[in-house]
Amino acid sequence: MIGPTPTDKLPIGRGLRGRCPRCAEGRLFQGFLSLRQACEHCGLDYAFADAGDGPAVFVILIGGAIVVVAALLTEVAYQPPYWLHAALWLPLILIVTLVPLRLIKGLLIALQYHHKAAEGRFERRGDV
Ligand SMILES: [Zn+2]
């Protein structure tokens, strides 16, 4: 069964740590971003988990803003050569995209589990 009990708090810490949203013991990820089939501790089936493009959108918006603002401020203040811009911002781009991507994916899946978020489905209404 998917869904938290009424006493559950938001599973933010579980999501950020990449742990199972139900038991907080099993691991959520098999590789860097690929999910396991199910929790190795409580058996929760991760088939419900689909963060879609959500993690990438947050990373692009937040990381992009950080890098662009930093590059603009540096350009205005120091006017460094372009090779120095590349040397500064390429590593920063990798840091602000790769590090939070897994964290945000875990968080979004944990919140998806907590709020029972899923694709819309048609339901039959008895005998109409
Ligand atoms: Zn679990």
mmCIF file of C-alpha atoms and ligand atoms in Angstrom:
data_model
loop_
_atom_site.group_PDB
_atom_site.id
_atom_site.type_symbol
_atom_site.label_atom_id
_atom_site.label_comp_id
_atom_site.label_asym_id
_atom_site.label_seq_id
_atom_site.Cartn_x
_atom_site.Cartn_y
_atom_site.Cartn_z
ATOM 1 C CA MET A 1 0.000 0.000 0.000
ATOM 2 C CA ILE A 2 1.261 3.429 -0.897
ATOM 3 C CA GLY A 3 0.906 6.236 1.554
ATOM 4 C CA PRO A 4 1.961 7.470 4.931
ATOM 5 C CA THR A 5 0.174 7.037 8.190
ATOM 6 C CA PRO A 6 -1.600 10.142 9.493
ATOM 7 C CA THR A 7 1.099 10.762 12.094
ATOM 8 C CA ASP A 8 3.950 10.897 9.603
ATOM 9 C CA LYS A 9 5.893 14.112 9.286
ATOM 10 C CA LEU A 10 7.128 15.343 5.949
ATOM 11 C CA PRO A 11 9.915 12.963 4.903
ATOM 12 C CA ILE A 12 12.321 15.730 3.907
ATOM 13 C CA GLY A 13 15.359 14.292 5.681
ATOM 14 C CA ARG A 14 14.707 10.836 4.281
ATOM 15 C CA GLY A 15 14.469 12.211 0.781
ATOM 16 C CA LEU A 16 17.607 14.304 1.032
ATOM 17 C CA ARG A 17 19.559 11.336 2.396
ATOM 18 C CA GLY A 18 18.267 9.079 -0.396
ATOM 19 C CA ARG A 19 16.470 6.763 2.004
ATOM 20 C CA CYS A 20 13.173 4.960 1.711
ATOM 21 C CA PRO A 21 10.301 7.415 2.300
ATOM 22 C CA ARG A 22 8.392 4.877 4.410
ATOM 23 C CA CYS A 23 10.992 3.275 6.697
ATOM 24 C CA ALA A 24 14.014 5.605 6.297
ATOM 25 C CA GLU A 25 16.290 2.549 6.425
ATOM 26 C CA GLY A 26 16.471 1.180 2.897
ATOM 27 C CA ARG A 27 18.265 2.988 0.124
ATOM 28 C CA LEU A 28 16.330 4.715 -2.631
ATOM 29 C CA PHE A 29 19.026 4.812 -5.310
ATOM 30 C CA GLN A 30 20.866 2.006 -7.009
ATOM 31 C CA GLY A 31 23.329 4.175 -8.890
ATOM 32 C CA PHE A 32 23.786 7.905 -8.987
ATOM 33 C CA LEU A 33 20.233 8.664 -10.095
ATOM 34 C CA SER A 34 18.613 5.319 -10.914
ATOM 35 C CA LEU A 35 16.120 3.963 -8.439
ATOM 36 C CA ARG A 36 15.968 0.510 -6.906
ATOM 37 C CA GLN A 37 12.977 -1.692 -7.659
ATOM 38 C CA ALA A 38 11.897 -1.763 -4.025
ATOM 39 C CA CYS A 39 13.107 -0.954 -0.542
ATOM 40 C CA GLU A 40 15.548 -3.577 0.712
ATOM 41 C CA HIS A 41 14.345 -3.074 4.283
ATOM 42 C CA CYS A 42 10.541 -2.724 4.243
ATOM 43 C CA GLY A 43 9.794 -3.876 0.691
ATOM 44 C CA LEU A 44 8.080 -0.672 -0.455
ATOM 45 C CA ASP A 45 7.689 -0.924 -4.215
ATOM 46 C CA TYR A 46 9.244 2.145 -5.814
ATOM 47 C CA ALA A 47 7.121 1.786 -8.955
ATOM 48 C CA PHE A 48 5.087 4.795 -7.804
ATOM 49 C CA ALA A 49 8.191 6.984 -7.845
ATOM 50 C CA ASP A 50 8.447 9.256 -10.840
ATOM 51 C CA ALA A 51 10.053 12.604 -10.247
ATOM 52 C CA GLY A 52 9.984 13.333 -13.978
ATOM 53 C CA ASP A 53 11.796 16.512 -14.939
ATOM 54 C CA GLY A 54 11.268 18.076 -11.520
ATOM 55 C CA PRO A 55 14.823 17.675 -10.209
ATOM 56 C CA ALA A 56 16.334 18.972 -13.447
ATOM 57 C CA VAL A 57 14.050 22.014 -13.454
ATOM 58 C CA PHE A 58 15.030 22.988 -9.917
ATOM 59 C CA VAL A 59 18.713 22.429 -10.668
ATOM 60 C CA ILE A 60 18.559 24.480 -13.857
ATOM 61 C CA LEU A 61 16.718 27.378 -12.248
ATOM 62 C CA ILE A 62 18.677 27.544 -8.999
ATOM 63 C CA GLY A 63 22.094 26.526 -10.340
ATOM 64 C CA GLY A 64 21.713 28.674 -13.437
ATOM 65 C CA ALA A 65 20.878 31.715 -11.339
ATOM 66 C CA ILE A 66 23.880 31.136 -9.075
ATOM 67 C CA VAL A 67 26.342 30.786 -11.961
ATOM 68 C CA VAL A 68 24.946 33.648 -14.051
ATOM 69 C CA VAL A 69 24.886 36.087 -11.135
ATOM 70 C CA ALA A 70 28.404 35.087 -10.081
ATOM 71 C CA ALA A 71 29.717 35.435 -13.634
ATOM 72 C CA LEU A 72 28.057 38.820 -14.137
ATOM 73 C CA LEU A 73 29.299 40.200 -10.829
ATOM 74 C CA THR A 74 32.816 38.977 -11.574
ATOM 75 C CA GLU A 75 32.749 40.485 -15.047
ATOM 76 C CA VAL A 76 31.519 43.844 -13.801
ATOM 77 C CA ALA A 77 33.992 43.990 -10.925
ATOM 78 C CA TYR A 78 37.172 42.548 -12.490
ATOM 79 C CA GLN A 79 36.725 42.112 -16.277
ATOM 80 C CA PRO A 80 38.803 38.898 -16.272
ATOM 81 C CA PRO A 81 39.855 37.216 -19.555
ATOM 82 C CA TYR A 82 37.469 34.642 -21.035
ATOM 83 C CA TRP A 83 39.745 31.705 -20.203
ATOM 84 C CA LEU A 84 39.453 32.662 -16.526
ATOM 85 C CA HIS A 85 35.670 32.772 -16.824
ATOM 86 C CA ALA A 86 35.773 29.250 -18.252
ATOM 87 C CA ALA A 87 38.146 28.077 -15.530
ATOM 88 C CA LEU A 88 35.883 29.515 -12.839
ATOM 89 C CA TRP A 89 32.398 28.737 -14.044
ATOM 90 C CA LEU A 90 32.726 25.308 -15.656
ATOM 91 C CA PRO A 91 33.668 23.627 -12.360
ATOM 92 C CA LEU A 92 31.006 25.661 -10.558
ATOM 93 C CA ILE A 93 28.411 24.518 -13.086
ATOM 94 C CA LEU A 94 29.329 20.888 -12.384
ATOM 95 C CA ILE A 95 29.095 21.456 -8.642
ATOM 96 C CA VAL A 96 25.770 23.290 -8.637
ATOM 97 C CA THR A 97 24.167 20.761 -10.976
ATOM 98 C CA LEU A 98 25.482 17.334 -10.005
ATOM 99 C CA VAL A 99 25.501 17.696 -6.229
ATOM 100 C CA PRO A 100 21.891 18.847 -5.739
ATOM 101 C CA LEU A 101 20.404 16.681 -8.499
ATOM 102 C CA ARG A 102 20.370 13.510 -6.420
ATOM 103 C CA LEU A 103 19.273 15.372 -3.295
ATOM 104 C CA ILE A 104 16.346 17.006 -5.057
ATOM 105 C CA LYS A 105 15.309 13.782 -6.775
ATOM 106 C CA GLY A 106 15.234 11.970 -3.445
ATOM 107 C CA LEU A 107 13.306 14.821 -1.869
ATOM 108 C CA LEU A 108 10.714 14.963 -4.631
ATOM 109 C CA ILE A 109 10.152 11.204 -4.505
ATOM 110 C CA ALA A 110 9.784 11.303 -0.718
ATOM 111 C CA LEU A 111 7.264 14.133 -1.014
ATOM 112 C CA GLN A 112 5.474 12.268 -3.801
ATOM 113 C CA TYR A 113 5.128 9.289 -1.491
ATOM 114 C CA HIS A 114 3.958 11.422 1.414
ATOM 115 C CA HIS A 115 1.310 13.266 -0.563
ATOM 116 C CA LYS A 116 0.299 10.188 -2.594
ATOM 117 C CA ALA A 117 0.928 12.142 -5.770
ATOM 118 C CA ALA A 118 0.443 10.134 -8.938
ATOM 119 C CA GLU A 119 -0.786 10.485 -12.475
ATOM 120 C CA GLY A 120 -4.493 11.098 -12.827
ATOM 121 C CA ARG A 121 -6.598 8.052 -13.604
ATOM 122 C CA PHE A 122 -10.190 7.529 -14.572
ATOM 123 C CA GLU A 123 -12.250 5.631 -12.034
ATOM 124 C CA ARG A 124 -15.486 3.802 -12.645
ATOM 125 C CA ARG A 125 -18.451 5.037 -10.678
ATOM 126 C CA GLY A 126 -20.301 1.875 -9.832
ATOM 127 C CA ASP A 127 -22.948 0.836 -12.344
ATOM 128 C CA VAL A 128 -23.661 3.900 -14.436
HETATM 129 ZN ZN ZN B 1 11.647 1.063 3.299
#
